[in-house]
Amino acid sequence: MRPRHWHRLPLRAKVRGRRLRLGRGALLALCLPLAVAACGGGAPSGGAPLGGPPPDTGGSAVPTGDTVSLITHGWHTDIGLPAEEASGPLVRVRRLFPGARTLVFGYGKRTFMIAPAHTIGEWIIGPFPGPAAIEVSAISSDAATAYGARHVETLPLPPGGAQRLSAFLWQAFDKAPDGTAHAGELRYIAQGNFPGSLFYQASSHYGLLHTCNTWSAEALAAAGLPIRPAGIVFSGGLDERVRDLSRQLTPP
C-alpha cells in the first residue's frame, strides 16, 4: 500500500511508496516459523486513491497534545511519532526529512530488512537471532491518514512521554564508537530498497523473543504507557493491548 500524500515530500523523504510490499515478503520472514500465529490479519490494502476523500475514522476522537501511533501491518508493527515531537538528539533524524509530518520507525532482523529472502533456506533461518536494523521513513500526513484508521491506533502520551520516547528511539540506534572519525554518529547501513528509505544499525539484536513487536512494545513502555513488553512476540498481542488501552483512555 502506498500511503496517501507521500508525493508531497522532497525526494529523499519519499520512503513509504512500496513499504508494505517489503512487509508482505521480507517482513514475513522476520516472524517465521511463527507466521501462522502471527499473521492472523492481512496486510493493509490500498485505501482511497491519492487526492480522494479522507479515510473514515469511525468517529473516534483524535487525541490532542503529544501522541504516539502503533501502525500494524499484519504480522509487523511500526512506531509513528509526529515529527514535531522529536526532541533531544533525535532531532538529527528529523532533519533528514524536511517537510515530514510523521516519522516512522521499524525494527527487524538486519538481513531481512535490507535483503528480502529469495530461497526457502533463507526463509527458514530468518527468525534465528542476529543483528537488527532500524528503518526510518517519513510521511507528510498523520499515520491514520496514510495507512487507514483501522491499521493505526494513536494514543495520548503522559507529560514528558514524547521526550522519553525520543530518548528510547535515539538509544535504539547503534553509534560509531569513541575514538573514531565519526564517533557518536548513527551507523548508516544503506539507502534502502526505495528512494529515501534509510537503514541504520540497531543497538540491540533481533531474536525469537525479541521481535519487531517486542521492540514496539518497549518503545510504548518507554514513553510512559502501561504496556508490558515481556511476552509480546506477535503483533496481535500488542495490537490488542494497545486497543484496550485506547478504550480506557478515550472518554465515553
Short mmCIF file of C-alpha atoms in Angstrom, two decimals:
data_model
loop_
_atom_site.label_atom_id
_atom_site.label_comp_id
_atom_site.label_asym_id
_atom_site.label_seq_id
_atom_site.Cartn_x
_atom_site.Cartn_y
_atom_site.Cartn_z
CA MET A 1 0.00 0.00 0.00
CA ARG A 2 1.25 3.47 -0.86
CA PRO A 3 0.41 5.92 1.94
CA ARG A 4 -1.50 8.93 0.73
CA HIS A 5 0.30 12.26 0.38
CA TRP A 6 3.78 10.72 0.12
CA HIS A 7 4.39 12.65 -3.13
CA ARG A 8 4.30 15.98 -1.31
CA LEU A 9 7.63 15.40 0.41
CA PRO A 10 11.08 16.05 -1.07
CA LEU A 11 12.57 13.11 -2.96
CA ARG A 12 14.70 11.91 -0.06
CA ALA A 13 11.60 11.73 2.13
CA LYS A 14 9.54 9.63 -0.30
CA VAL A 15 10.17 6.49 1.65
CA ARG A 16 6.89 4.66 2.07
CA GLY A 17 5.86 4.10 -1.54
CA ARG A 18 6.13 0.33 -1.63
CA ARG A 19 6.94 -0.28 2.01
CA LEU A 20 4.22 -2.83 2.53
CA ARG A 21 5.43 -4.94 -0.38
CA LEU A 22 8.53 -5.42 1.70
CA GLY A 23 6.26 -6.22 4.63
CA ARG A 24 4.41 -8.93 2.70
CA GLY A 25 7.64 -10.65 1.74
CA ALA A 26 10.70 -9.90 3.78
CA LEU A 27 8.89 -9.00 6.98
CA LEU A 28 7.02 -12.30 6.88
CA ALA A 29 10.39 -13.95 7.34
CA LEU A 30 11.00 -11.93 10.47
CA CYS A 31 8.41 -13.99 12.31
CA LEU A 32 8.80 -17.39 10.57
CA PRO A 33 8.18 -20.13 11.60
CA LEU A 34 5.70 -18.36 13.90
CA ALA A 35 3.85 -16.96 10.91
CA VAL A 36 0.68 -18.99 11.38
CA ALA A 37 0.04 -17.45 14.80
CA ALA A 38 1.41 -14.03 13.93
CA CYS A 39 -0.30 -13.49 10.58
CA GLY A 40 -3.92 -13.60 11.66
CA GLY A 41 -4.61 -10.26 9.98
CA GLY A 42 -3.83 -9.40 6.39
CA ALA A 43 -1.54 -6.60 5.29
CA PRO A 44 -3.29 -3.25 4.74
CA SER A 45 -4.79 -2.65 1.32
CA GLY A 46 -4.57 0.46 -0.78
CA GLY A 47 -7.48 2.53 0.53
CA ALA A 48 -8.66 5.69 -1.20
CA PRO A 49 -6.55 6.89 -4.15
CA LEU A 50 -4.30 9.91 -3.86
CA GLY A 51 -6.37 13.04 -3.74
CA GLY A 52 -9.51 11.09 -2.82
CA PRO A 53 -11.72 11.55 0.23
CA PRO A 54 -10.15 11.21 3.68
CA PRO A 55 -10.43 7.78 5.31
CA ASP A 56 -13.27 7.01 7.69
CA THR A 57 -12.03 7.43 11.25
CA GLY A 58 -15.01 5.60 12.67
CA GLY A 59 -16.00 8.64 14.69
CA SER A 60 -13.16 8.14 17.16
CA ALA A 61 -11.70 11.17 18.83
CA VAL A 62 -8.26 12.28 17.72
CA PRO A 63 -6.00 12.74 20.74
CA THR A 64 -4.66 16.23 21.34
CA GLY A 65 -1.24 17.02 22.77
CA ASP A 66 1.71 14.67 22.36
CA THR A 67 0.84 11.32 20.83
CA VAL A 68 2.35 8.09 19.55
CA SER A 69 0.91 5.71 16.96
CA LEU A 70 1.17 1.94 16.66
CA ILE A 71 0.99 1.00 12.97
CA THR A 72 0.08 -2.63 12.35
CA HIS A 73 0.96 -4.34 9.06
CA GLY A 74 -0.50 -7.77 9.73
CA TRP A 75 2.41 -9.51 11.48
CA HIS A 76 4.63 -6.44 11.80
CA THR A 77 4.32 -3.20 13.75
CA ASP A 78 5.95 0.22 13.48
CA ILE A 79 6.05 3.23 15.77
CA GLY A 80 4.82 6.55 14.41
CA LEU A 81 5.92 9.78 16.07
CA PRO A 82 4.80 13.25 14.96
CA ALA A 83 7.95 14.89 13.65
CA GLU A 84 7.48 17.98 15.77
CA GLU A 85 7.59 15.82 18.92
CA ALA A 86 11.11 14.51 18.23
CA SER A 87 13.43 16.03 20.78
CA GLY A 88 16.99 15.83 22.05
CA PRO A 89 19.47 14.06 19.77
CA LEU A 90 16.58 12.53 17.77
CA VAL A 91 16.15 15.94 16.15
CA ARG A 92 19.11 14.94 13.96
CA VAL A 93 16.91 12.23 12.44
CA ARG A 94 14.02 14.63 11.94
CA ARG A 95 16.28 16.96 9.96
CA LEU A 96 16.89 14.21 7.42
CA PHE A 97 13.28 14.59 6.29
CA PRO A 98 12.40 18.27 5.86
CA GLY A 99 8.67 18.71 5.49
CA ALA A 100 7.77 15.40 7.12
CA ARG A 101 4.78 15.42 9.44
CA THR A 102 5.29 11.93 10.86
CA LEU A 103 8.42 9.85 11.39
CA VAL A 104 8.01 6.08 11.30
CA PHE A 105 10.44 3.67 12.95
CA GLY A 106 10.52 -0.03 12.13
CA TYR A 107 12.73 -2.68 13.72
CA GLY A 108 13.72 -6.08 12.40
CA LYS A 109 16.47 -8.52 11.59
CA ARG A 110 19.06 -6.72 9.50
CA THR A 111 19.43 -9.32 6.75
CA PHE A 112 15.70 -9.36 6.05
CA MET A 113 15.19 -5.63 6.41
CA ILE A 114 17.73 -4.83 3.70
CA ALA A 115 17.72 -8.03 1.60
CA PRO A 116 14.42 -9.92 1.16
CA ALA A 117 14.61 -13.71 1.24
CA HIS A 118 14.72 -15.49 -2.12
CA THR A 119 15.16 -19.15 -1.15
CA ILE A 120 13.39 -21.47 1.28
CA GLY A 121 16.66 -21.80 3.18
CA GLU A 122 16.82 -18.06 3.76
CA TRP A 123 13.23 -18.07 5.00
CA ILE A 124 13.89 -20.92 7.43
CA ILE A 125 16.90 -19.25 9.05
CA GLY A 126 15.16 -15.86 9.09
CA PRO A 127 13.83 -15.98 12.67
CA PHE A 128 17.15 -17.01 14.20
CA PRO A 129 18.92 -14.37 16.29
CA GLY A 130 21.11 -11.85 14.54
CA PRO A 131 22.00 -8.17 14.18
CA ALA A 132 19.00 -5.87 13.88
CA ALA A 133 18.32 -2.79 11.80
CA ILE A 134 16.01 0.18 12.15
CA GLU A 135 14.27 1.64 9.13
CA VAL A 136 13.45 5.33 9.39
CA SER A 137 10.94 6.78 7.00
CA ALA A 138 8.59 9.73 6.74
CA ILE A 139 5.09 10.63 5.64
CA SER A 140 3.59 14.04 5.02
CA SER A 141 0.37 13.34 6.95
CA ASP A 142 -0.60 11.71 10.20
CA ALA A 143 -0.28 7.92 10.37
CA ALA A 144 -4.03 7.22 10.29
CA THR A 145 -4.49 9.22 7.10
CA ALA A 146 -1.55 7.47 5.45
CA TYR A 147 -2.40 3.87 6.36
CA GLY A 148 -6.08 3.93 7.20
CA ALA A 149 -7.54 4.32 10.67
CA ARG A 150 -8.19 0.60 11.16
CA HIS A 151 -4.44 -0.12 10.92
CA VAL A 152 -3.37 2.64 13.29
CA GLU A 153 -4.01 3.24 16.98
CA THR A 154 -2.97 6.65 18.25
CA LEU A 155 -2.54 7.14 21.98
CA PRO A 156 -2.09 10.30 24.05
CA LEU A 157 1.21 10.44 25.90
CA PRO A 158 1.62 11.39 29.55
CA PRO A 159 3.63 14.51 30.40
CA GLY A 160 7.22 14.03 29.26
CA GLY A 161 6.26 10.97 27.21
CA ALA A 162 7.44 12.36 23.88
CA GLN A 163 10.82 13.22 25.37
CA ARG A 164 11.20 9.72 26.87
CA LEU A 165 10.16 8.11 23.61
CA SER A 166 12.64 10.28 21.70
CA ALA A 167 15.38 9.17 24.10
CA PHE A 168 14.43 5.50 23.65
CA LEU A 169 14.46 5.78 19.87
CA TRP A 170 17.82 7.53 19.89
CA GLN A 171 19.31 4.85 22.17
CA ALA A 172 17.91 2.16 19.87
CA PHE A 173 20.38 3.21 17.17
CA ASP A 174 23.92 1.90 17.29
CA LYS A 175 26.58 4.62 17.13
CA ALA A 176 30.15 4.78 15.95
CA PRO A 177 32.49 4.16 18.92
CA ASP A 178 34.54 6.82 20.65
CA GLY A 179 37.96 7.39 19.18
CA THR A 180 36.78 7.03 15.60
CA ALA A 181 36.39 9.74 12.99
CA HIS A 182 32.58 9.63 13.27
CA ALA A 183 32.25 8.94 16.99
CA GLY A 184 28.68 9.17 18.24
CA GLU A 185 27.10 9.21 14.78
CA LEU A 186 24.43 6.73 13.72
CA ARG A 187 25.82 3.68 11.93
CA TYR A 188 24.29 4.01 8.49
CA ILE A 189 23.70 0.74 6.61
CA ALA A 190 22.16 1.58 3.27
CA GLN A 191 19.88 3.89 1.34
CA GLY A 192 17.37 1.08 1.21
CA ASN A 193 15.30 -0.57 -1.46
CA PHE A 194 13.38 2.58 -2.38
CA PRO A 195 14.34 6.27 -2.74
CA GLY A 196 14.79 7.90 0.62
CA SER A 197 14.46 4.79 2.78
CA LEU A 198 17.18 4.87 5.41
CA PHE A 199 18.51 1.82 7.23
CA TYR A 200 20.64 2.10 10.36
CA GLN A 201 22.29 -0.45 12.62
CA ALA A 202 20.30 -1.13 15.82
CA SER A 203 21.96 -1.28 19.22
CA SER A 204 20.09 -4.48 20.15
CA HIS A 205 19.80 -7.87 18.48
CA TYR A 206 16.77 -9.49 16.87
CA GLY A 207 15.70 -12.83 18.34
CA LEU A 208 12.81 -15.25 18.67
CA LEU A 209 11.74 -13.49 21.87
CA HIS A 210 12.78 -10.01 20.78
CA THR A 211 10.92 -9.33 17.57
CA CYS A 212 9.72 -6.22 15.82
CA ASN A 213 6.64 -6.32 18.04
CA THR A 214 8.61 -6.70 21.27
CA TRP A 215 10.62 -3.65 20.26
CA SER A 216 7.47 -1.65 19.52
CA ALA A 217 6.12 -2.56 22.96
CA GLU A 218 9.39 -1.42 24.54
CA ALA A 219 9.03 1.92 22.77
CA LEU A 220 5.49 2.41 24.08
CA ALA A 221 6.54 1.45 27.60
CA ALA A 222 9.48 3.85 27.45
CA ALA A 223 7.02 6.62 26.57
CA GLY A 224 5.26 6.02 29.89
CA LEU A 225 2.31 3.97 28.66
CA PRO A 226 1.22 0.96 30.78
CA ILE A 227 2.38 -1.66 28.30
CA ARG A 228 4.44 -4.65 29.47
CA PRO A 229 6.82 -5.78 26.69
CA ALA A 230 7.56 -9.12 28.37
CA GLY A 231 5.92 -11.95 26.44
CA ILE A 232 4.95 -9.87 23.41
CA VAL A 233 6.18 -11.63 20.28
CA PHE A 234 3.31 -11.31 17.81
CA SER A 235 1.61 -8.19 16.52
CA GLY A 236 -1.83 -9.44 17.55
CA GLY A 237 -0.97 -9.46 21.23
CA LEU A 238 0.44 -5.95 21.14
CA ASP A 239 -2.35 -4.58 18.99
CA GLU A 240 -4.97 -5.98 21.39
CA ARG A 241 -3.27 -4.43 24.43
CA VAL A 242 -2.94 -1.07 22.74
CA ARG A 243 -6.58 -1.01 21.63
CA ASP A 244 -7.73 -1.96 25.14
CA LEU A 245 -5.61 0.89 26.49
CA SER A 246 -7.06 3.26 23.90
CA ARG A 247 -10.57 2.44 25.06
CA GLN A 248 -9.56 3.12 28.66
CA LEU A 249 -8.03 6.46 27.75
CA THR A 250 -10.85 7.61 25.46
CA PRO A 251 -13.69 9.42 27.25
CA PRO A 252 -17.10 7.70 26.84
#
